[in-house]
Short mmCIF file of C-alpha atoms in Angstrom, two decimals:
data_model
loop_
_atom_site.label_atom_id
_atom_site.label_comp_id
_atom_site.label_asym_id
_atom_site.label_seq_id
_atom_site.Cartn_x
_atom_site.Cartn_y
_atom_site.Cartn_z
CA MET A 25 -10.58 -36.11 11.03
CA ASN A 26 -10.33 -34.74 14.56
CA THR A 27 -9.15 -31.39 13.22
CA TRP A 28 -11.97 -31.17 10.67
CA THR A 29 -14.56 -32.23 13.26
CA ILE A 30 -13.41 -29.52 15.67
CA MET A 31 -13.39 -26.95 12.86
CA ILE A 32 -16.98 -27.82 11.84
CA TYR A 33 -18.12 -27.65 15.46
CA GLU A 34 -16.45 -24.24 15.83
CA LEU A 35 -18.20 -22.98 12.69
CA ARG A 36 -21.59 -24.15 13.98
CA ARG A 37 -20.96 -22.51 17.33
CA LEU A 38 -19.93 -19.19 15.83
CA PHE A 39 -22.68 -18.96 13.22
CA SER A 40 -25.32 -19.84 15.81
CA SER A 41 -24.35 -16.78 17.89
CA ARG A 42 -26.56 -13.78 17.14
CA SER A 43 -24.13 -11.35 18.72
CA MET A 44 -21.36 -12.65 16.45
CA ILE A 45 -23.54 -12.16 13.36
CA LEU A 46 -24.38 -8.60 14.41
CA ASN A 47 -20.84 -7.59 15.32
CA MET A 48 -19.02 -9.19 12.40
CA PHE A 49 -21.46 -8.68 9.53
CA LEU A 50 -24.06 -6.00 10.21
CA LEU A 51 -22.05 -3.53 12.31
CA PRO A 52 -19.31 -3.00 9.68
CA LEU A 53 -21.90 -2.25 6.99
CA LEU A 54 -23.69 0.20 9.28
CA LEU A 55 -20.47 2.04 10.14
CA ILE A 56 -19.40 2.20 6.50
CA PHE A 57 -22.75 3.69 5.52
CA LEU A 58 -22.83 6.26 8.35
CA LEU A 59 -19.19 7.37 8.04
CA GLY A 60 -19.23 7.39 4.25
CA ALA A 61 -22.40 9.52 4.13
CA SER A 62 -21.54 11.95 6.93
CA LEU A 63 -17.89 12.56 5.97
CA SER A 64 -18.29 12.69 2.19
CA GLY A 65 -16.91 16.24 2.11
CA VAL A 66 -13.93 15.50 4.34
CA VAL A 67 -12.44 12.27 2.97
CA GLY A 68 -11.88 11.18 -0.60
CA ASP A 69 -13.04 13.06 -3.69
CA LYS A 70 -13.86 16.64 -2.72
CA GLY A 71 -14.89 17.72 -6.18
CA SER A 72 -13.07 19.85 -8.73
CA THR A 73 -10.50 22.41 -7.66
CA THR A 74 -9.90 25.82 -9.22
CA ILE A 75 -6.76 27.95 -9.17
CA ASP A 76 -7.19 31.45 -7.78
CA VAL A 77 -5.26 34.31 -9.34
CA VAL A 78 -2.09 35.04 -7.32
CA ARG A 79 -0.87 38.61 -6.77
CA VAL A 80 2.89 38.53 -7.27
CA ALA A 81 5.14 41.39 -6.19
CA VAL A 82 7.97 41.88 -8.71
CA VAL A 83 11.10 43.71 -7.47
CA ASN A 84 13.45 44.80 -10.25
CA LEU A 85 16.97 45.26 -8.89
CA SER A 86 18.69 45.01 -12.26
CA GLY A 87 19.17 48.75 -12.57
CA GLU A 88 17.94 48.49 -16.14
CA GLY A 89 14.38 49.56 -15.44
CA TYR A 90 11.26 47.44 -15.89
CA GLU A 91 10.87 48.26 -19.57
CA SER A 92 14.50 47.46 -20.35
CA SER A 93 14.22 43.94 -18.89
CA ALA A 94 12.72 42.53 -22.04
CA MET A 95 12.75 38.91 -20.93
CA MET A 96 10.80 39.45 -17.71
CA ASP A 97 8.59 42.07 -19.37
CA GLY A 98 7.60 39.80 -22.22
CA PHE A 99 6.96 36.88 -19.90
CA LEU A 100 4.74 38.84 -17.49
CA LYS A 101 2.71 40.29 -20.38
CA SER A 102 1.97 36.89 -21.93
CA THR A 103 -1.73 36.19 -22.26
CA GLU A 104 -1.58 32.76 -20.62
CA LEU A 105 -0.58 34.30 -17.27
CA LYS A 106 -3.59 36.59 -16.92
CA ASP A 107 -5.74 33.85 -15.37
CA ILE A 108 -2.93 32.61 -13.10
CA ILE A 109 -0.93 35.54 -11.70
CA THR A 110 -1.25 39.31 -11.45
CA PRO A 111 2.19 40.96 -11.40
CA VAL A 112 2.55 44.09 -9.29
CA MET A 113 5.73 46.17 -9.59
CA VAL A 114 7.13 47.31 -6.22
CA GLY A 115 10.09 49.55 -5.54
CA SER A 116 12.05 47.54 -2.99
CA ARG A 117 12.48 44.18 -1.36
CA GLU A 118 11.26 45.61 1.96
CA ALA A 119 7.98 46.70 0.35
CA ALA A 120 7.47 43.22 -1.08
CA GLU A 121 8.14 41.55 2.29
CA SER A 122 5.76 43.95 4.04
CA GLY A 123 3.04 43.15 1.50
CA LEU A 124 3.59 39.42 2.00
CA ARG A 125 3.21 39.76 5.78
CA THR A 126 -0.06 41.69 5.47
CA GLY A 127 -1.44 39.35 2.81
CA LYS A 128 -1.45 42.02 0.09
CA TYR A 129 0.69 39.76 -2.09
CA GLY A 130 0.72 36.01 -2.31
CA TYR A 131 4.24 35.67 -3.68
CA ALA A 132 7.27 37.81 -4.52
CA VAL A 133 9.99 37.65 -7.18
CA VAL A 134 13.24 39.57 -6.96
CA VAL A 135 15.07 40.15 -10.27
CA PRO A 136 18.84 40.20 -9.55
CA PRO A 137 21.11 42.96 -10.89
CA GLY A 138 21.97 42.60 -14.56
CA PHE A 139 19.52 39.75 -15.18
CA ASP A 140 19.15 40.30 -18.94
CA SER A 141 22.84 40.89 -19.59
CA LYS A 142 23.84 37.79 -17.58
CA VAL A 143 21.42 35.61 -19.50
CA GLN A 144 22.56 37.03 -22.86
CA SER A 145 26.21 36.44 -21.93
CA GLY A 146 25.50 32.73 -21.30
CA GLU A 147 25.23 32.64 -17.52
CA ALA A 148 22.50 30.66 -15.78
CA ALA A 149 19.13 32.39 -15.46
CA GLN A 150 18.36 32.89 -11.76
CA LEU A 151 15.65 34.67 -9.79
CA GLU A 152 15.02 35.06 -6.08
CA PHE A 153 11.64 33.91 -4.76
CA ILE A 154 10.01 34.98 -1.48
CA LEU A 155 7.20 32.69 -0.29
CA GLY A 156 3.86 33.99 0.92
CA GLN A 157 1.41 32.82 3.56
CA LYS A 158 -0.58 30.31 1.47
CA SER A 159 1.06 27.11 0.31
CA THR A 160 -1.25 26.91 -2.72
CA ASP A 161 -0.19 30.36 -3.94
CA ASN A 162 3.44 29.39 -3.43
CA ARG A 163 3.04 26.25 -5.51
CA VAL A 164 1.18 28.00 -8.34
CA ALA A 165 3.50 31.01 -8.63
CA GLY A 166 6.58 28.88 -8.06
CA THR A 167 5.57 26.59 -10.93
CA VAL A 168 5.05 29.58 -13.24
CA PHE A 169 8.45 31.15 -12.64
CA ASP A 170 10.25 27.79 -12.53
CA ASN A 171 8.92 27.13 -16.04
CA PHE A 172 10.15 30.56 -17.12
CA LEU A 173 13.67 29.88 -15.85
CA ARG A 174 13.67 26.35 -17.24
CA ASN A 175 12.71 27.66 -20.69
CA LEU A 176 15.49 30.28 -20.64
CA ASN A 177 18.13 27.78 -19.51
CA TYR A 178 16.94 25.29 -22.11
CA LYS A 179 17.38 27.82 -24.91
CA GLN A 180 20.79 28.77 -23.53
CA SER A 181 21.97 25.18 -23.55
CA VAL A 182 20.79 24.78 -27.17
CA ALA A 183 22.59 27.94 -28.23
CA MET A 184 25.81 26.97 -26.46
CA THR A 185 25.79 23.43 -27.85
CA LEU A 186 24.51 23.92 -31.41
CA GLY A 187 25.21 27.61 -31.89
CA PRO A 188 22.93 30.67 -31.97
CA GLU A 189 21.65 29.68 -35.41
CA ALA A 190 19.90 26.67 -33.89
CA LEU A 191 17.44 28.94 -32.09
CA ASN A 192 16.26 30.40 -35.40
CA VAL A 193 15.65 27.07 -37.11
CA MET A 194 14.47 25.23 -34.01
CA ALA A 195 10.80 24.23 -33.95
CA PRO A 196 8.64 26.06 -31.43
CA SER A 197 9.36 24.60 -28.06
CA SER A 198 6.64 22.49 -26.54
CA ILE A 199 7.47 24.10 -23.22
CA SER A 200 6.36 27.55 -24.36
CA ASN A 201 3.18 26.24 -25.97
CA GLU A 202 1.92 24.49 -22.84
CA PRO A 203 0.19 26.26 -19.97
CA SER A 204 2.49 27.29 -17.14
CA VAL A 205 0.23 25.55 -14.63
CA LYS A 206 -1.91 22.51 -15.38
CA LEU A 207 -4.46 21.22 -12.89
CA GLY A 208 -4.70 17.43 -12.82
CA GLU A 209 -5.19 14.32 -10.70
CA LEU A 210 -2.36 12.77 -8.70
CA SER A 211 -3.73 9.29 -9.34
CA GLU A 212 -3.25 7.49 -12.62
CA GLY A 213 -6.07 7.90 -15.10
CA GLY A 214 -7.76 10.59 -13.01
CA TYR A 215 -9.29 8.14 -10.53
CA SER A 216 -10.11 9.27 -7.01
CA TYR A 217 -11.60 7.28 -4.14
CA THR A 218 -14.75 8.44 -2.35
CA SER A 219 -15.44 8.57 1.37
CA SER A 220 -17.47 5.35 1.08
CA GLN A 221 -14.49 3.60 -0.49
CA PHE A 222 -12.12 4.97 2.16
CA TYR A 223 -14.24 3.86 5.12
CA ALA A 224 -15.11 0.55 3.47
CA VAL A 225 -11.38 -0.23 3.48
CA SER A 226 -10.65 1.11 6.96
CA MET A 227 -13.67 -0.54 8.62
CA MET A 228 -13.08 -3.87 6.89
CA LEU A 229 -9.46 -3.93 8.11
CA MET A 230 -10.51 -2.86 11.60
CA PHE A 231 -13.04 -5.68 11.88
CA LEU A 232 -10.52 -8.15 10.48
CA LEU A 233 -8.29 -7.12 13.38
CA TYR A 234 -11.30 -7.50 15.66
CA SER A 235 -11.47 -11.15 14.60
CA GLY A 236 -8.73 -11.55 17.18
CA LEU A 237 -11.48 -11.21 19.79
CA THR A 238 -13.06 -14.33 18.34
CA VAL A 239 -9.73 -16.12 18.68
CA CYS A 240 -9.44 -15.13 22.35
CA THR A 241 -13.05 -16.14 23.05
CA SER A 242 -12.62 -19.48 21.29
CA LEU A 243 -9.44 -20.34 23.18
CA PHE A 244 -10.64 -19.27 26.62
CA ASN A 245 -14.18 -20.70 26.34
CA GLU A 246 -12.95 -24.23 26.87
CA LYS A 247 -10.79 -23.16 29.82
CA GLU A 248 -13.43 -21.05 31.54
CA ASN A 249 -16.14 -23.68 31.02
CA HIS A 250 -13.79 -26.38 32.34
CA THR A 251 -14.34 -28.53 29.24
CA LEU A 252 -10.71 -28.51 28.16
CA PHE A 253 -9.86 -31.22 30.74
CA ARG A 254 -12.46 -33.58 29.27
CA ILE A 255 -11.34 -32.89 25.70
CA ASN A 256 -7.72 -33.60 26.61
CA SER A 257 -8.79 -36.91 28.16
CA MET A 258 -10.17 -37.99 24.79
CA PRO A 259 -8.01 -39.32 21.91
CA VAL A 260 -7.54 -35.78 20.61
CA LYS A 261 -4.14 -34.13 20.41
CA GLY A 262 -3.73 -30.61 21.71
CA SER A 263 -2.43 -29.49 18.35
CA GLU A 264 -5.52 -30.92 16.60
CA LEU A 265 -7.82 -29.04 18.94
CA PHE A 266 -5.86 -25.80 18.54
CA ILE A 267 -5.59 -25.98 14.75
CA GLY A 268 -9.26 -26.92 14.39
CA LYS A 269 -10.36 -23.91 16.40
CA MET A 270 -8.09 -21.55 14.43
CA LEU A 271 -9.33 -22.93 11.11
CA GLY A 272 -12.92 -22.31 12.20
CA VAL A 273 -12.19 -18.71 13.15
CA GLY A 274 -10.21 -18.23 9.92
CA VAL A 275 -13.10 -19.44 7.76
CA VAL A 276 -15.50 -17.08 9.54
CA SER A 277 -13.09 -14.17 8.97
CA ILE A 278 -12.85 -15.01 5.26
CA VAL A 279 -16.65 -15.12 4.99
CA GLN A 280 -16.87 -11.79 6.84
CA CYS A 281 -14.34 -10.19 4.50
CA ALA A 282 -16.12 -11.48 1.37
CA ALA A 283 -19.49 -10.31 2.71
CA ILE A 284 -18.19 -6.77 3.36
CA ILE A 285 -16.63 -6.50 -0.12
CA ILE A 286 -19.66 -7.87 -1.97
CA LEU A 287 -22.36 -6.07 0.04
CA THR A 288 -20.61 -2.68 -0.01
CA ASN A 289 -20.26 -3.01 -3.77
CA VAL A 290 -23.93 -3.93 -4.22
CA LEU A 291 -25.48 -1.61 -1.61
CA PHE A 292 -23.16 1.43 -1.63
CA GLY A 293 -21.51 1.15 -5.05
CA VAL A 294 -18.00 0.79 -3.60
CA ASN A 295 -15.48 0.03 -6.34
CA TRP A 296 -12.67 -2.13 -4.92
CA GLY A 297 -10.36 -1.66 -7.88
CA ASN A 298 -9.26 -3.83 -10.76
CA ARG A 299 -7.04 -6.36 -8.96
CA PRO A 300 -9.28 -8.86 -7.11
CA GLY A 301 -6.45 -11.35 -6.71
CA LEU A 302 -4.21 -8.88 -4.87
CA LEU A 303 -7.20 -7.68 -2.83
CA LEU A 304 -7.88 -11.25 -1.68
CA LEU A 305 -4.20 -11.77 -0.86
CA PHE A 306 -4.04 -8.64 1.32
CA CYS A 307 -7.21 -9.69 3.13
CA LEU A 308 -5.79 -13.16 3.84
CA LEU A 309 -2.56 -11.64 5.15
CA MET A 310 -4.55 -9.34 7.44
CA ILE A 311 -6.48 -12.34 8.78
CA VAL A 312 -3.24 -14.24 9.42
CA ALA A 313 -1.68 -11.21 11.13
CA SER A 314 -4.74 -10.65 13.32
CA MET A 315 -5.08 -14.29 14.37
CA THR A 316 -1.38 -14.83 15.11
CA LEU A 317 -1.20 -11.60 17.13
CA SER A 318 -4.23 -12.70 19.16
CA ILE A 319 -2.71 -16.14 19.70
CA VAL A 320 0.44 -14.61 21.18
CA ILE A 321 -1.68 -12.37 23.46
CA SER A 322 -3.90 -15.29 24.52
CA MET A 323 -0.97 -17.56 25.30
CA PHE A 324 0.42 -15.10 27.85
CA SER A 325 -2.87 -13.81 29.30
CA LYS A 326 -4.34 -15.31 32.43
CA THR A 327 -7.99 -14.62 31.63
CA GLY A 328 -10.07 -14.17 28.52
CA ALA A 329 -11.17 -10.71 29.65
CA SER A 330 -7.59 -9.42 29.84
CA ALA A 331 -6.75 -10.90 26.43
CA ARG A 332 -9.81 -9.34 24.83
CA SER A 333 -8.99 -5.96 26.42
CA VAL A 334 -5.48 -5.98 24.98
CA VAL A 335 -6.74 -6.94 21.51
CA THR A 336 -9.40 -4.22 21.60
CA VAL A 337 -6.94 -1.51 22.66
CA LEU A 338 -4.43 -2.53 19.99
CA THR A 339 -7.12 -2.65 17.27
CA VAL A 340 -8.54 0.78 18.07
CA SER A 341 -5.09 2.32 18.45
CA MET A 342 -3.75 0.93 15.17
CA THR A 343 -6.88 1.95 13.28
CA PHE A 344 -6.67 5.52 14.60
CA ILE A 345 -2.91 5.94 14.10
CA SER A 346 -3.11 4.62 10.54
CA GLY A 347 -5.74 7.28 9.74
CA GLY A 348 -8.65 4.87 9.40
CA MET A 349 -11.03 6.62 11.80
CA ALA A 350 -10.48 10.30 10.99
CA PRO A 351 -8.32 12.18 8.47
CA LEU A 352 -4.85 12.75 9.93
CA PRO A 353 -1.88 14.72 8.52
CA GLU A 354 -0.03 12.68 5.91
CA SER A 355 3.21 13.18 7.85
CA TRP A 356 1.66 11.32 10.81
CA VAL A 357 0.16 8.55 8.69
CA ASN A 358 3.41 7.98 6.77
CA SER A 359 5.60 8.05 9.89
CA ILE A 360 3.78 6.78 12.99
CA GLY A 361 1.21 4.87 10.94
CA THR A 362 3.89 2.67 9.38
CA PHE A 363 4.26 0.88 12.73
CA THR A 364 0.69 -0.48 12.48
CA ILE A 365 -0.42 -3.61 10.67
CA ASN A 366 -3.41 -2.19 8.83
CA HIS A 367 -1.46 0.79 7.46
CA TRP A 368 0.24 -1.36 4.83
CA ALA A 369 -2.94 -3.11 3.74
CA MET A 370 -5.00 0.09 3.75
CA GLN A 371 -2.59 2.08 1.59
CA ALA A 372 -2.26 -0.81 -0.85
CA ILE A 373 -6.02 -1.30 -1.25
CA LEU A 374 -6.54 2.44 -1.73
CA LYS A 375 -3.91 2.34 -4.48
CA MET A 376 -5.83 -0.54 -6.09
CA MET A 377 -8.95 1.64 -6.04
CA LEU A 378 -6.95 4.32 -7.86
CA HIS A 379 -5.86 1.70 -10.45
CA ALA A 380 -2.20 2.17 -9.51
CA ASP A 381 0.53 0.10 -11.10
CA VAL A 382 1.52 -3.18 -9.45
CA SER A 383 5.00 -1.81 -8.78
CA GLN A 384 3.48 0.70 -6.34
CA ILE A 385 1.65 -2.05 -4.44
CA MET A 386 4.38 -4.69 -4.15
CA PRO A 387 6.37 -2.89 -1.39
CA ASN A 388 3.27 -2.94 0.83
CA LEU A 389 2.79 -6.62 0.06
CA GLY A 390 6.39 -7.35 1.02
CA VAL A 391 6.18 -5.50 4.34
CA LEU A 392 2.84 -7.08 5.28
CA SER A 393 4.17 -10.55 4.40
CA LEU A 394 7.18 -9.95 6.62
CA ILE A 395 4.91 -8.86 9.50
CA CYS A 396 2.83 -12.03 9.09
CA LEU A 397 5.98 -14.18 9.07
CA VAL A 398 7.25 -12.60 12.29
CA LEU A 399 3.87 -12.92 14.03
CA PHE A 400 3.42 -16.51 12.84
CA SER A 401 6.86 -17.40 14.21
CA ALA A 402 6.03 -15.71 17.51
CA ALA A 403 2.72 -17.60 17.72
CA ALA A 404 4.44 -20.93 17.00
CA ILE A 405 7.12 -20.27 19.64
CA SER A 406 4.59 -19.14 22.25
CA TYR A 407 2.42 -22.23 21.61
CA ARG A 408 5.41 -24.55 22.03
CA LYS A 409 6.41 -22.85 25.29
CA VAL A 410 2.97 -22.31 26.86
CA GLY A 411 0.74 -24.80 25.08
CA TYR A 412 -3.04 -25.02 25.10
CA HIS A 413 -4.23 -26.92 28.14
CA GLY A 414 -6.42 -26.47 31.19
#
C-alpha cells in the first residue's frame, strides 16, 4: 500500500506540472512535425530513381579484332543494353584510363587476349574491369558485365556436364530473358519510410531517454527540499519509497510513448508498421534502459543539477551518434552508433515500418534486452551500496 500510495502521489505531482506536460508531450510532436516537413527531401523516401546511360570504354586486346569477337560483339549490340550503357571502342588501356580520369567514360572493360578461343575451349570467361569516378555508374555497368560473364560460365558448365547437345535442346535461359539491370526497392514489398516516420522514431526514443531527467528530479526533489528525513521517520521503507517513485515515472513514460505513437499516426499519418506487440516491447525496454541508467547516475551524483547535466549530455550524444538528429554515413551509424542504446531500438522500429521479417528484428531485441539487464544489475548494485536517504 505504501508503494502504491507513493506512486499515485508521484503521478499527481508530475501531471500537475505544466512544464512536464509541455516538454514530454507537446515538444516531441512539434519537433517531429518541423523536422519531418523541413527534411522531407533528405531523409526517407526521396522519390523514384532513374538509371542514367553509362559510357563504357571497351578495350579489345584479344588480337582478333572487334568484329571477330563474336561473343562480346553480340552482347554489346543487344537491344536491352541501349538504355543502360553506350559502348565506345578505344585503342588502348591507357586511352581508357585517361578517359576515366577526365570523366569522358564512366566505366571501362578490357577484353583479355584470346577471349573467344579461351571460352570456346572450356576455360572460365574473364574480363578486366576499370572503375570510374561515380559509384552508381560502377554498380550499373558492373552488374551488366557480371551478368554477361555469369551467363557464359553457366552455359559452359552445362556443356561440360551434359554435353554440347544440351545447349541445343535447353530451354531459353531465364538469365538472358531478364533485363541486365533491374531497379527495385531494398525493403521487402517495396516499402520505404518517410522523413516523418524517421523523425517520429528518433524523437520518441530521444524523449524516452530524456525521461531520465524526470528520474533525477524525482529522486533529488526530496533531498533538496529536506523532506526525505521526515519520510524516513515514518513507517515507510526506503525501498518502498524508491520503487513507488520509479513506478510513477515509468507510468508517465509509458503514457508519453503511447501519446506520441497515437498522435503522430492521427495528425501526421505516421505508419508504425505491422507489429504493435514488438513495438510496445522495444518501447518498454527503452524506458527500462533510460530509467536504470539515470538511477546509476543519480546514485553517484552529489546534486540534482549535476545528474541532470550528465543525463542530458548522454541523451543528446547518443541521439546524434545513432543518426537520429541528422543523416550520417551508414558506416558511422553501423560502427560508432552500435555503442548507443537507442541505435538498436531505432533500427528495429524502422525495420518494422518497412514490414521486415521478424528474423531481422530479433538480433536488435536480443542486444537491447542484454543492455537493459546490465543496466538493471548496475542500478540494483548501486542502490544497495549507496541507498536512497537524506
